[in-house]
């Protein structure tokens, strides 16, 4: 995964998400897809390296840009909310635990995430932990 290509893809999503963009575009879904690609690359790099290389830092920075972009884009439909919550979930590794062990703020947000996943039938946004539990 090339960092320059990632930045270009993120920039293109940001540009098309401007207020005059096509309202039917799935900007949040696109951001989530890129976020997951980066997450997979970070997972691979963490297995291969000690986590101090420049590429890893660039990947994490790209994820930060994606999250801030998604946070700044208003949700236009329930699917947008789903993808916003999915990015929150994928970024919150500390949620890989039973709900009763989460702090109460995370437990309610996590519950809302699971509810919207069920309502929309979009199980592909779940992490393996969520599917198993």
mmCIF file of N, CA and C in Angstrom, residues 28 31 65-74 84 87:
data_model
loop_
_atom_site.group_PDB
_atom_site.id
_atom_site.type_symbol
_atom_site.label_atom_id
_atom_site.label_comp_id
_atom_site.label_asym_id
_atom_site.label_seq_id
_atom_site.Cartn_x
_atom_site.Cartn_y
_atom_site.Cartn_z
ATOM 1 N N UNK A 28 -18.959 8.083 3.432
ATOM 2 C CA UNK A 28 -18.576 7.415 4.675
ATOM 3 C C UNK A 28 -18.175 5.965 4.418
ATOM 4 N N UNK A 31 -14.703 6.010 2.935
ATOM 5 C CA UNK A 31 -13.713 6.284 3.985
ATOM 6 C C UNK A 31 -13.487 5.040 4.844
ATOM 7 N N UNK A 65 -6.536 11.164 9.519
ATOM 8 C CA UNK A 65 -7.158 12.050 8.538
ATOM 9 C C UNK A 65 -8.528 11.507 8.143
ATOM 10 N N UNK A 66 -8.623 10.208 7.939
ATOM 11 C CA UNK A 66 -9.899 9.588 7.571
ATOM 12 C C UNK A 66 -10.931 9.804 8.674
ATOM 13 N N UNK A 67 -10.545 9.551 9.920
ATOM 14 C CA UNK A 67 -11.488 9.711 11.031
ATOM 15 C C UNK A 67 -11.944 11.156 11.179
ATOM 16 N N UNK A 68 -11.027 12.091 11.037
ATOM 17 C CA UNK A 68 -11.405 13.509 11.160
ATOM 18 C C UNK A 68 -12.297 13.933 9.992
ATOM 19 N N UNK A 69 -12.008 13.402 8.801
ATOM 20 C CA UNK A 69 -12.846 13.704 7.638
ATOM 21 C C UNK A 69 -14.252 13.157 7.853
ATOM 22 N N UNK A 70 -14.347 11.913 8.283
ATOM 23 C CA UNK A 70 -15.662 11.298 8.525
ATOM 24 C C UNK A 70 -16.424 12.055 9.602
ATOM 25 N N UNK A 71 -15.720 12.499 10.629
ATOM 26 C CA UNK A 71 -16.372 13.240 11.718
ATOM 27 C C UNK A 71 -16.909 14.583 11.237
ATOM 28 N N UNK A 72 -16.246 15.167 10.253
ATOM 29 C CA UNK A 72 -16.673 16.486 9.779
ATOM 30 C C UNK A 72 -17.790 16.417 8.747
ATOM 31 N N UNK A 73 -18.017 15.242 8.171
ATOM 32 C CA UNK A 73 -19.081 15.087 7.170
ATOM 33 C C UNK A 73 -20.386 14.729 7.854
ATOM 34 N N UNK A 74 -21.424 15.497 7.632
ATOM 35 C CA UNK A 74 -22.707 15.138 8.241
ATOM 36 C C UNK A 74 -23.254 13.846 7.645
ATOM 37 N N UNK A 84 -19.889 5.670 10.134
ATOM 38 C CA UNK A 84 -19.208 6.493 11.138
ATOM 39 C C UNK A 84 -18.949 5.667 12.406
ATOM 40 N N UNK A 87 -16.229 3.033 11.853
ATOM 41 C CA UNK A 87 -14.854 3.553 11.965
ATOM 42 C C UNK A 87 -14.475 3.745 13.421
#
